[in-house]
Short mmCIF file of C-alpha atoms and ligand atoms in Angstrom, two decimals:
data_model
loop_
_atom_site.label_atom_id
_atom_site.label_comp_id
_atom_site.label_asym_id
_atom_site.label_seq_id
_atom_site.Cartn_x
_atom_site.Cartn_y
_atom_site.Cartn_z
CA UNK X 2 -51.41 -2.13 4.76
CA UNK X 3 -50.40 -2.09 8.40
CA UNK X 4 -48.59 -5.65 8.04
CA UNK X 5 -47.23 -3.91 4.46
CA UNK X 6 -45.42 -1.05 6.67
CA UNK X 7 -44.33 -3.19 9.45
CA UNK X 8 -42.56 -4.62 7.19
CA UNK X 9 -40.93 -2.04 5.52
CA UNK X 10 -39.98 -1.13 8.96
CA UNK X 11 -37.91 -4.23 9.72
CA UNK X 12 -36.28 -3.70 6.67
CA UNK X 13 -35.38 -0.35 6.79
CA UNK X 14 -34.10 -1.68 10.48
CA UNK X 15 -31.92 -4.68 8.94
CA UNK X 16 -30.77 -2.21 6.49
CA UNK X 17 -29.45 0.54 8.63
CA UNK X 18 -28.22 -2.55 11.08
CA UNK X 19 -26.35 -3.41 8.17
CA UNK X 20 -24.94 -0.31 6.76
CA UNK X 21 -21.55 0.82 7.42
CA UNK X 22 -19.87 3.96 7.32
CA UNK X 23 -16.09 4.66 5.56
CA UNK X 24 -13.83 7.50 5.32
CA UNK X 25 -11.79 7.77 2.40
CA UNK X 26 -9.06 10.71 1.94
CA UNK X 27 -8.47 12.75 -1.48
CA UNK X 28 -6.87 15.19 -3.05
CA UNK X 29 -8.54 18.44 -4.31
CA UNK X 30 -6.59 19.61 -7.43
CA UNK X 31 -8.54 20.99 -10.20
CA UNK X 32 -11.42 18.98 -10.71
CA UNK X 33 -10.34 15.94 -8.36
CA UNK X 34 -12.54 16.22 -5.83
CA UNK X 35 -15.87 17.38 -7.57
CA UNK X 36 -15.19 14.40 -9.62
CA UNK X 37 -14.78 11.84 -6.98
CA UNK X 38 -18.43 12.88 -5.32
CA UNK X 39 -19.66 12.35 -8.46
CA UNK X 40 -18.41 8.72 -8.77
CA UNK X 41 -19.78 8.53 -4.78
CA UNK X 42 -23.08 9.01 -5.71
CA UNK X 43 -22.96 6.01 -8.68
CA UNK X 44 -20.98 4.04 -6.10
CA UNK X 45 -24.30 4.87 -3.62
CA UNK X 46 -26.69 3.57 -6.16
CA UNK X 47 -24.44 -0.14 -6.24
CA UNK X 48 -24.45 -0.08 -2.23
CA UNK X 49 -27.06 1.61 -0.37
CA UNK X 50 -25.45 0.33 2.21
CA UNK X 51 -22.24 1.95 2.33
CA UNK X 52 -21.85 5.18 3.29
CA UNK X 53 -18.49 6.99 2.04
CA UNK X 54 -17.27 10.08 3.65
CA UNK X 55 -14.61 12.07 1.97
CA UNK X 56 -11.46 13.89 4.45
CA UNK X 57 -10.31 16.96 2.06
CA UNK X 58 -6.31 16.41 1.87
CA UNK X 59 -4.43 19.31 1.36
CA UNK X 60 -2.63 20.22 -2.10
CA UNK X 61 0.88 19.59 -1.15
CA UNK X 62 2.24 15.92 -1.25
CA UNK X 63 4.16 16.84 1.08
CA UNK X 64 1.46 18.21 3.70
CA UNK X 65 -0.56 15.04 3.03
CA UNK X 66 2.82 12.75 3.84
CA UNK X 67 3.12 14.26 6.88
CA UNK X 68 -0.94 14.01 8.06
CA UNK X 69 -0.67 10.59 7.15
CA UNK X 70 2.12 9.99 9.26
CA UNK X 71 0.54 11.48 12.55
CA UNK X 72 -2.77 9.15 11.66
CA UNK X 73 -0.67 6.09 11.41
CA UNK X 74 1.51 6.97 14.63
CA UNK X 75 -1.74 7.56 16.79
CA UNK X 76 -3.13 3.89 15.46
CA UNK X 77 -6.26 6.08 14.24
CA UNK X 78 -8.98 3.66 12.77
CA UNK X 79 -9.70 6.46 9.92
CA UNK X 80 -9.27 7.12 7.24
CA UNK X 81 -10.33 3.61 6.12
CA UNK X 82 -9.26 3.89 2.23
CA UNK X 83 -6.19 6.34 1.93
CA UNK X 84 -4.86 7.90 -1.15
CA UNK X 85 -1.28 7.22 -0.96
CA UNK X 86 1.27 8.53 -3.51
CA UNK X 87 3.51 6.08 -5.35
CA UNK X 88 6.70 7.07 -3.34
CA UNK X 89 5.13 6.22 0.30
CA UNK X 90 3.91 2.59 -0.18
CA UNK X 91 7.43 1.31 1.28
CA UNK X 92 7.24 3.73 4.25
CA UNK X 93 3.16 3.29 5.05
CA UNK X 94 3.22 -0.80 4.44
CA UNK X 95 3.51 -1.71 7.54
CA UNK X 96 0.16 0.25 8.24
CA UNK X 97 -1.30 -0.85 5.09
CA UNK X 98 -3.89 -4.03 4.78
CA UNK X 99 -2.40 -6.63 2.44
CA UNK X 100 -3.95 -7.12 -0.73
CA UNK X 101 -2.06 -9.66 -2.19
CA UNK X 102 -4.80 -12.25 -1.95
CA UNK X 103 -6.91 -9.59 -3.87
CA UNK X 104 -5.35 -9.58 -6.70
CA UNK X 105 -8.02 -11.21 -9.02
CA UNK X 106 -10.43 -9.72 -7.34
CA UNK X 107 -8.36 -6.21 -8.32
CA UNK X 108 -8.03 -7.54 -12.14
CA UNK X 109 -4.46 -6.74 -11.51
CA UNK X 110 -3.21 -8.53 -14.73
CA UNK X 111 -5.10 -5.73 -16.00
CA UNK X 112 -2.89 -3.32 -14.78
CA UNK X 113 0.15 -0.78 -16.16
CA UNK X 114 3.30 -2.83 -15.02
CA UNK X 115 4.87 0.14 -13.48
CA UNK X 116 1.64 1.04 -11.65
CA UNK X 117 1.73 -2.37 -10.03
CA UNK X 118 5.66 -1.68 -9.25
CA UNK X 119 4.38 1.19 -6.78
CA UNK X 120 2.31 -0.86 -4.69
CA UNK X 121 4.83 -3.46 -4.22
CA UNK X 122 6.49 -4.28 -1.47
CA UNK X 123 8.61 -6.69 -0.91
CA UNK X 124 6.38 -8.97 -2.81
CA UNK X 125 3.40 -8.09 -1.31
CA UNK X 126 0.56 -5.83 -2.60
CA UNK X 127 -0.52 -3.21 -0.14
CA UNK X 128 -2.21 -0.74 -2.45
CA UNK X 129 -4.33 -0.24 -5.34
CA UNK X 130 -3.46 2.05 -8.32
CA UNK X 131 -5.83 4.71 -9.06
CA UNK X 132 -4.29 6.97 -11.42
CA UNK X 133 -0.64 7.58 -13.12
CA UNK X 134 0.96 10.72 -13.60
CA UNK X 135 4.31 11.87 -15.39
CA UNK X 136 5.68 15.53 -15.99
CA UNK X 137 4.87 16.76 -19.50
CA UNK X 138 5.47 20.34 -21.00
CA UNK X 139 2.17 22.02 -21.89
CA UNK X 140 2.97 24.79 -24.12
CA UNK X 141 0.92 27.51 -26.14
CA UNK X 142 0.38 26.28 -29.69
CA UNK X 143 -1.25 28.84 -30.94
CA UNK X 144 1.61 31.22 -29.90
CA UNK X 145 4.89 28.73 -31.32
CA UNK X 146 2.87 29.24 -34.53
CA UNK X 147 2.48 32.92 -34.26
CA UNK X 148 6.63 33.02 -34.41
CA UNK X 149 7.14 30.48 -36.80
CA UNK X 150 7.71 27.58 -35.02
CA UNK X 151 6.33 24.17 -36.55
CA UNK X 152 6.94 21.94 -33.32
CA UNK X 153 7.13 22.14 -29.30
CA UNK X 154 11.26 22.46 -28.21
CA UNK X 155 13.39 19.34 -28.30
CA UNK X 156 15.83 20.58 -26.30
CA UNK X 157 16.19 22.58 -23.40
CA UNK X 158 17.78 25.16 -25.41
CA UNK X 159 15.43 25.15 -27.61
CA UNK X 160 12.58 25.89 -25.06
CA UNK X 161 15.12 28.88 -23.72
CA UNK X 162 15.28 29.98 -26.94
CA UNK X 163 11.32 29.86 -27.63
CA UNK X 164 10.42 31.34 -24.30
CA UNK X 165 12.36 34.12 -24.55
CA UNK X 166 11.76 35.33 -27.97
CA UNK X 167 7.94 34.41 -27.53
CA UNK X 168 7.67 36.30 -24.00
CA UNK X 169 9.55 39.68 -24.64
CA UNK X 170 7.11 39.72 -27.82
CA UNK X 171 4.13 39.00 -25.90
CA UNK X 172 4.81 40.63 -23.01
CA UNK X 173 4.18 37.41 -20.76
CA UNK X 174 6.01 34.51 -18.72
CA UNK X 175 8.30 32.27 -20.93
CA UNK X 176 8.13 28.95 -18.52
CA UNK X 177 6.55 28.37 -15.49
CA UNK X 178 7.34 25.26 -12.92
CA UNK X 179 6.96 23.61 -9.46
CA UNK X 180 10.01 25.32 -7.66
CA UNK X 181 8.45 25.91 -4.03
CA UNK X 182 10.19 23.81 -1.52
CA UNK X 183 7.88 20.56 -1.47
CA UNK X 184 7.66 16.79 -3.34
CA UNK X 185 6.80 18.74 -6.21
CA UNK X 186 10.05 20.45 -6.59
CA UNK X 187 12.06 16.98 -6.22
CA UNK X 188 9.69 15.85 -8.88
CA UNK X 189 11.09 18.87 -10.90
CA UNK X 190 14.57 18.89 -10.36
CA UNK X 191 14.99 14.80 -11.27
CA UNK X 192 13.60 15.70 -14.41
CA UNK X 193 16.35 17.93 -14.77
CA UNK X 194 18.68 16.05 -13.39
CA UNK X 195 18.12 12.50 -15.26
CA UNK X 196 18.00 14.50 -18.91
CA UNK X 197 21.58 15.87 -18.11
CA UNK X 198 23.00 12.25 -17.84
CA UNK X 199 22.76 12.23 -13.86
CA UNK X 200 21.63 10.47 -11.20
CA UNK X 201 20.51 9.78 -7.58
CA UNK X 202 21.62 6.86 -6.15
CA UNK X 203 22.76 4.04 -8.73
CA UNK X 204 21.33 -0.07 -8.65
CA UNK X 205 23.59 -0.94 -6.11
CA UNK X 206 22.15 1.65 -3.39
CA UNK X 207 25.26 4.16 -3.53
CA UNK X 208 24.84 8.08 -3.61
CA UNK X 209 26.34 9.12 -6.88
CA UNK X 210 24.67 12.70 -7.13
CA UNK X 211 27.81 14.73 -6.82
CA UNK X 212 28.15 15.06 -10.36
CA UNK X 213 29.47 17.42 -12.75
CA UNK X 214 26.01 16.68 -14.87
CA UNK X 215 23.75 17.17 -11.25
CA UNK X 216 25.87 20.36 -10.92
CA UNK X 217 25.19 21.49 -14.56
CA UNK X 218 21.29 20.18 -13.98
CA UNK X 219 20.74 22.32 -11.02
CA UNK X 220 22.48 25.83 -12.75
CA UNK X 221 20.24 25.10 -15.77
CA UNK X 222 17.20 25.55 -13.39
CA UNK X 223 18.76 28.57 -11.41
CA UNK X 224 19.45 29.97 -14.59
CA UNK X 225 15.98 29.98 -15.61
CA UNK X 226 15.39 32.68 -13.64
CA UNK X 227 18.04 34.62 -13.26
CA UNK X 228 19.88 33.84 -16.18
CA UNK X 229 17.70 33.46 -19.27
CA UNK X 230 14.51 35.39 -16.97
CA UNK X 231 11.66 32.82 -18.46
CA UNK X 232 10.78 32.08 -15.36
CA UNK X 233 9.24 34.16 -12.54
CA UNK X 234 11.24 34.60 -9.15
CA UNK X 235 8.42 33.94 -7.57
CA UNK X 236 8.26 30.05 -8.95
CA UNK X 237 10.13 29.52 -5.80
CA UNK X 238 6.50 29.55 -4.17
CA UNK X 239 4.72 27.46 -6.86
CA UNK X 240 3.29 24.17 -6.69
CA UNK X 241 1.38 22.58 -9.07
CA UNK X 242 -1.88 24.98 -9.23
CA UNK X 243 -0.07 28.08 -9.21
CA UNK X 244 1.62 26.94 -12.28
CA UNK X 245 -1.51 26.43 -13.94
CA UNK X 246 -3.21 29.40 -12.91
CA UNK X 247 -0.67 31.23 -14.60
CA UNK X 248 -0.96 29.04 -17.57
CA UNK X 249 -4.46 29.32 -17.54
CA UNK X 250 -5.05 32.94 -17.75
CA UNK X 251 -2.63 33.02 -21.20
CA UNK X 252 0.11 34.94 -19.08
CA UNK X 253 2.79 31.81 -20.06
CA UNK X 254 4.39 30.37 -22.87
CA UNK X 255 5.36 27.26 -21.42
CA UNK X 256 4.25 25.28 -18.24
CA UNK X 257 5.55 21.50 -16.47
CA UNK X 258 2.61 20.33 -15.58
CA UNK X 259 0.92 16.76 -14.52
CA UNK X 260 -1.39 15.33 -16.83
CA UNK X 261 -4.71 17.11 -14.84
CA UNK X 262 -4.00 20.35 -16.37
CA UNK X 263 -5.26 19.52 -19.49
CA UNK X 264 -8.90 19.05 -18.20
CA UNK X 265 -8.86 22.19 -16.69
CA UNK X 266 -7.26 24.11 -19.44
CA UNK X 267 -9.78 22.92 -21.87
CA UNK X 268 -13.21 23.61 -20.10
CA UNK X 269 -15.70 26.35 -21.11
CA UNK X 270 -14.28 28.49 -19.06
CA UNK X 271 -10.65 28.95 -19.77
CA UNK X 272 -8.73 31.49 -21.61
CA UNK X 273 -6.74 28.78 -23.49
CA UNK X 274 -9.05 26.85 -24.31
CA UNK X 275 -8.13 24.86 -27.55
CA UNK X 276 -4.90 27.05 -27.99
CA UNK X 277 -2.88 24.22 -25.80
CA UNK X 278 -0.39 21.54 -27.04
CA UNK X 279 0.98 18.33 -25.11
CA UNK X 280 4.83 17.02 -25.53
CA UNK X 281 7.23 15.08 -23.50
CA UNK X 282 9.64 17.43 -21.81
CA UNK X 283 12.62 17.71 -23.90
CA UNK X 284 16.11 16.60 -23.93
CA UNK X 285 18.99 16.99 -21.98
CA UNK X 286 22.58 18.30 -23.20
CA UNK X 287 22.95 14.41 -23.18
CA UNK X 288 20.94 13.25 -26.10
CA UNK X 289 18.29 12.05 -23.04
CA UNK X 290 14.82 13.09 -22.08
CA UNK X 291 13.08 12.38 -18.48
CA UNK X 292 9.44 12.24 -17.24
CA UNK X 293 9.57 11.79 -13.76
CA UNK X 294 6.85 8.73 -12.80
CA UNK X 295 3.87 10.18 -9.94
CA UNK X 296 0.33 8.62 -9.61
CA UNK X 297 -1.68 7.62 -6.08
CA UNK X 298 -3.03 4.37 -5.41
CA UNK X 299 -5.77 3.29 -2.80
CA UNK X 300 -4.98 1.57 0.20
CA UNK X 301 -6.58 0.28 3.12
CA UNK X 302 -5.77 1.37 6.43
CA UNK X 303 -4.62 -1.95 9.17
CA UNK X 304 -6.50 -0.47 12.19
CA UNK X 305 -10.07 -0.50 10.10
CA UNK X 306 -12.81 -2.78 11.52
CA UNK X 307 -13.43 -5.89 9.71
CA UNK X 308 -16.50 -4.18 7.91
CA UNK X 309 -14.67 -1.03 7.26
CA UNK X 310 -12.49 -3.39 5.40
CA UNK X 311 -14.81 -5.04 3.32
CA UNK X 312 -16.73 -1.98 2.48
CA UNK X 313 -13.78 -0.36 1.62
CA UNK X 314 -12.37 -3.45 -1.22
CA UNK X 315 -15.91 -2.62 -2.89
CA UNK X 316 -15.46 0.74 -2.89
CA UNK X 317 -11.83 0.54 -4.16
CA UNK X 318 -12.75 -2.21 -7.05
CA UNK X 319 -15.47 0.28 -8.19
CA UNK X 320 -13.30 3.37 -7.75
CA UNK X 321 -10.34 1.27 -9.76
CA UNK X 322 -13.05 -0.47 -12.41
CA UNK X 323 -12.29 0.07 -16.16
CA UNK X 324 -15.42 2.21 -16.55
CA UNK X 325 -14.82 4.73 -13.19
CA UNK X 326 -11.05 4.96 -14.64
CA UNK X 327 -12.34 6.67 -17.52
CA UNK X 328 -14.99 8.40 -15.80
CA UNK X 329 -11.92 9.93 -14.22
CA UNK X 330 -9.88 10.18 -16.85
CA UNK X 331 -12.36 12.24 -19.16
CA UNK X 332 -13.56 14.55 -16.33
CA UNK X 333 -11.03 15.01 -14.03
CA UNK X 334 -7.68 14.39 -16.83
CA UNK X 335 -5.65 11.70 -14.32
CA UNK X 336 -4.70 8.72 -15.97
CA UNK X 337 -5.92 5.55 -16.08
CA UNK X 338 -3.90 2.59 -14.93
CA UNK X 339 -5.61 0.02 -16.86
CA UNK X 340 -3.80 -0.66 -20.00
CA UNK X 341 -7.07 -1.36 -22.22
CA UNK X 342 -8.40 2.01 -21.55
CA UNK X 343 -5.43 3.55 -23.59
CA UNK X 344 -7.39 2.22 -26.64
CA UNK X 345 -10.80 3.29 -26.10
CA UNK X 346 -11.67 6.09 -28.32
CA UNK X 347 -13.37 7.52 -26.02
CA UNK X 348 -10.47 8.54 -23.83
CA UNK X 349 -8.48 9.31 -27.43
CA UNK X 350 -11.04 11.95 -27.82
CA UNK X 351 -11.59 13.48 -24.50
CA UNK X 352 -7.70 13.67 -23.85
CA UNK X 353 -5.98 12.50 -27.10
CA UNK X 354 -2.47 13.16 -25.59
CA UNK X 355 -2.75 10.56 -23.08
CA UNK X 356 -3.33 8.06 -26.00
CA UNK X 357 -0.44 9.84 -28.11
CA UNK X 358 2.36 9.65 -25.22
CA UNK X 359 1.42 6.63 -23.67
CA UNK X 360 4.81 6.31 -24.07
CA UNK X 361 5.96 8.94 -21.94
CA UNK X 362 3.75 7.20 -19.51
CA UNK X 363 5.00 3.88 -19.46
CA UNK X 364 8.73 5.12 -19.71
CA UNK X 365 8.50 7.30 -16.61
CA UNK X 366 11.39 7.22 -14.07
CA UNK X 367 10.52 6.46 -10.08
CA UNK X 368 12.08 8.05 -8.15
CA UNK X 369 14.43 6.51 -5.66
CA UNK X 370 12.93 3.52 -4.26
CA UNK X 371 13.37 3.52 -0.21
CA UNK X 372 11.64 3.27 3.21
CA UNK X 373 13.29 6.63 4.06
CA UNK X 374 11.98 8.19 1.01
CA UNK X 375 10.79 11.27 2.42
CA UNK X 376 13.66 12.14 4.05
CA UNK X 377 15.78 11.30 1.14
CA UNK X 378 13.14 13.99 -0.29
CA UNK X 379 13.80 16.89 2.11
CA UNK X 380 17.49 16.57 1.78
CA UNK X 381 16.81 17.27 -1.87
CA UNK X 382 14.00 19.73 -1.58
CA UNK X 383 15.69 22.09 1.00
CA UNK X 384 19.10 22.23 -0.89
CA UNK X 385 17.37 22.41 -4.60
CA UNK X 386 15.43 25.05 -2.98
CA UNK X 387 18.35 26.85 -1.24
CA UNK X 388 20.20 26.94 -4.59
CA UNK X 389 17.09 28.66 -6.40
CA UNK X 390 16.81 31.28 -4.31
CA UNK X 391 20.04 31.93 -4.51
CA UNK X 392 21.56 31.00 -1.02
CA UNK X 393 24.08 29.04 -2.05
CA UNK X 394 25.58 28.35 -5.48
CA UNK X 395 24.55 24.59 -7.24
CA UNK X 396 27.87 23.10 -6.74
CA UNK X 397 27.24 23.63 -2.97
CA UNK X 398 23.76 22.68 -3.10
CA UNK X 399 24.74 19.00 -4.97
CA UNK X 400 27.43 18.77 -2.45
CA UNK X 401 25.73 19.20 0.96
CA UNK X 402 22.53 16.51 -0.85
CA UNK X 403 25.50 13.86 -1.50
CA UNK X 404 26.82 14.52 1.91
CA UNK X 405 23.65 14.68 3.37
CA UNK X 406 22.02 11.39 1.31
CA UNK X 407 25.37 9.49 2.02
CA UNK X 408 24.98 10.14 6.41
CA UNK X 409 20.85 8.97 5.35
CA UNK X 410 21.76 5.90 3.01
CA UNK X 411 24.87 4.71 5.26
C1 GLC L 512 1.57 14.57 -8.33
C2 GLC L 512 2.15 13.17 -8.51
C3 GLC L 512 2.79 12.69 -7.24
C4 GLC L 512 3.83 13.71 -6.80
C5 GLC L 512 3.19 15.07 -6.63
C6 GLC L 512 4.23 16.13 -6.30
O1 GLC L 512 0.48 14.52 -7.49
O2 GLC L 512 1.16 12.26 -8.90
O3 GLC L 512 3.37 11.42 -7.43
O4 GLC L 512 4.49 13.31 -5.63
O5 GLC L 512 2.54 15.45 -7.81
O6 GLC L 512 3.69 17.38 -6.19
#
């Protein structure tokens, strides 16, 4: 007996010698986070030995860009696994481990191509992708029935058209949006802007936004509000929850939303429950419709420990497995990036939209590819946002981004 727990001791000792501790950084929207502790504790079960800490990120891309950017400046060790959005992996590579070895060990072939675009650089792999996101327009079916309407709007003007008559009925919000000044309004406005027939920057790297079709892209959105009055003022303050929120409660029509919505929209607990239909966002003035490509991907941070680093490939090959990719997909509504998962019915069932517009998915437009991505973004965010709350008119908004982008790009 006494030899019996001796030896349990040692164990215990070589275990906890062995163990090693990781910090891994997540979002919290909707049910992202209550999800992810969920897969933790399966992960624990696989390795004892590993023990993952989550850092809470805040809700705003833009927020987490900029922690990121003081972690990597101050050489921190942690976070060891980061959740990186698909528009930083050019900026963050350099503080990124490379995976490119990995890539078997990833199942990479496995793998959406455009997912595996966004963690490319320059060859090189420096991130895994975890889930894929595009903009879709959520709308009230129950409600477009209610009026006689057989389908969701394929045009913009048909949506205007919709939301208003549907809203002054009701007595509720035609469209709601992202429109507060952040990633998710640049997210917004390309949408916009790509379904009216323009453009950022074209293949060969020049700034061709100042555009009569960027001009007319930008008034549309302005004259949402003021204009056609679907849309709250207040969307000027929204990000992605407040949208839903809104949604939620049956006080909208309409919403833009990313693909996690739906989860959330359909649990017990929600006023819509059921009453809520799925379409691409529809079509420009130009015959053209947009869905602007988002996702995050796992890396590994450069400054981890040797251990750290290992511990952290196993817990990103778990996180990124086919079977935790549905786990995710089902509870928490983000996207696989596995192409086989799009045909298990089990995903068809839970979220049968994500099946039905894989499409929309795959044909999802990045946004413009650079190491100075973000400030690209705030050039965009703070004029788009200037122009929407009515301190300046869209024509002088697209002109000060193109002069702006073109002193950025030079
Ligand atoms: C979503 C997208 C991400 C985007 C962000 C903007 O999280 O996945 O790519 O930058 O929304 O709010």
């Amino acid at each position: 007996m006494k030899k019996l727990a001796t030896l349990l001791l040692v164990l215990t000792a070589i275990a906890v010698g062995f163990s090693v501790k990781i910090t891994m950084t997540s979002g919290g929207v909707g049910k992202e986070l209550e999800v992810l502790r969920e897969q933790l504790k399966m992960f624990k079960q696989l390795y004892p030995d590993i023990e993952v800490e989550v850092i809470p990120m805040p809700d705003s891309a833009t927020e987490r860009h900029d922690l990121y950017v003081t972690y990597f400046a101050a050489g921190e060790k942690d976070p060891d696994v980061l959740m990186l959005d698909v528009i930083w992996s050019a900026e963050f590579a350099p503080f990124l481990e490379d995976l490119t070895d990995d890539y078997d060990y990833f199942e990479l072939k496995e793998f959406l191509p455009g997912t595996i675009m966004s963690v490319t650089v320059n060859g090189r792999i420096v991130a895994i992708p975890w889930f894929t996101d595009a903009g879709l327009l959520y709308y009230r079916k129950d409600l477009l029935e209610k009026y006689g309407y057989k389908n969701p709007p394929r045009t913009w003007d048909e949506l205007v058209e919709m939301a208003k008559k549907i809203s002054q009925a009701e007595g509720i919000i035609g469209f709601v949006w992202q429109g507060a000044r952040y990633e998710g309004l640049v997210c917004n406005f390309l949408e916009y802007l790509w379904s009216f027939g323009g453009e950022v920057i074209d293949e060969k790297g020049k700034v061709v936004i100042d555009s009569s079709q960027a001009v007319q892209a930008l008034q549309f959105m302005v004259d949402l509000i003021y204009k056609h009055r679907i849309t709250p003022e207040g969307v000027v303050t929204y990000m992605e929850e407040d949208a839903r929120r809104v949604f939620q409660k049956g006080e909208a029509v309409f919403m833009r939303n990313w693909p996690y919505a739906w989860a959330l929209l359909n649990s017990d607990d929600s006023p819509v429950k059921g009453k809520v239909g799925v379409a691409p966002l529809p079509l420009g003035p130009g015959g053209r419709r947009a869905a602007t490509l988002g996702g995050w991907n796992l890396g590994i941070n450069k400054f981890s420990s040797k251990e750290e680093k290992e511990a952290a490939k196993k817990l990103i090959k778990f996180l990124t497995s086919y079977e935790q990719q549905l786990y995710k997909a089902i509870h928490s509504g983000q996207n696989p990036t596995r192409k086989a998962a799009y045909d298990d019915p089990k995903l068809k069932e839970a979220a049968p939209f994500m099946v039905e517009l894989l499409s929309v998915f795959v044909n999802a437009l990045p946004r413009p590819r650079t190491a100075n991505y973000s400030e690209l973004s705030d050039v965009i965010q703070k004029y788009v946002h200037a122009a929407l709350t009515r301190q300046m008119t869209a024509e002088q908004a697209i002109k000060n981004i193109a002069r702006e982008l073109n002193f950025l790009l030079k």
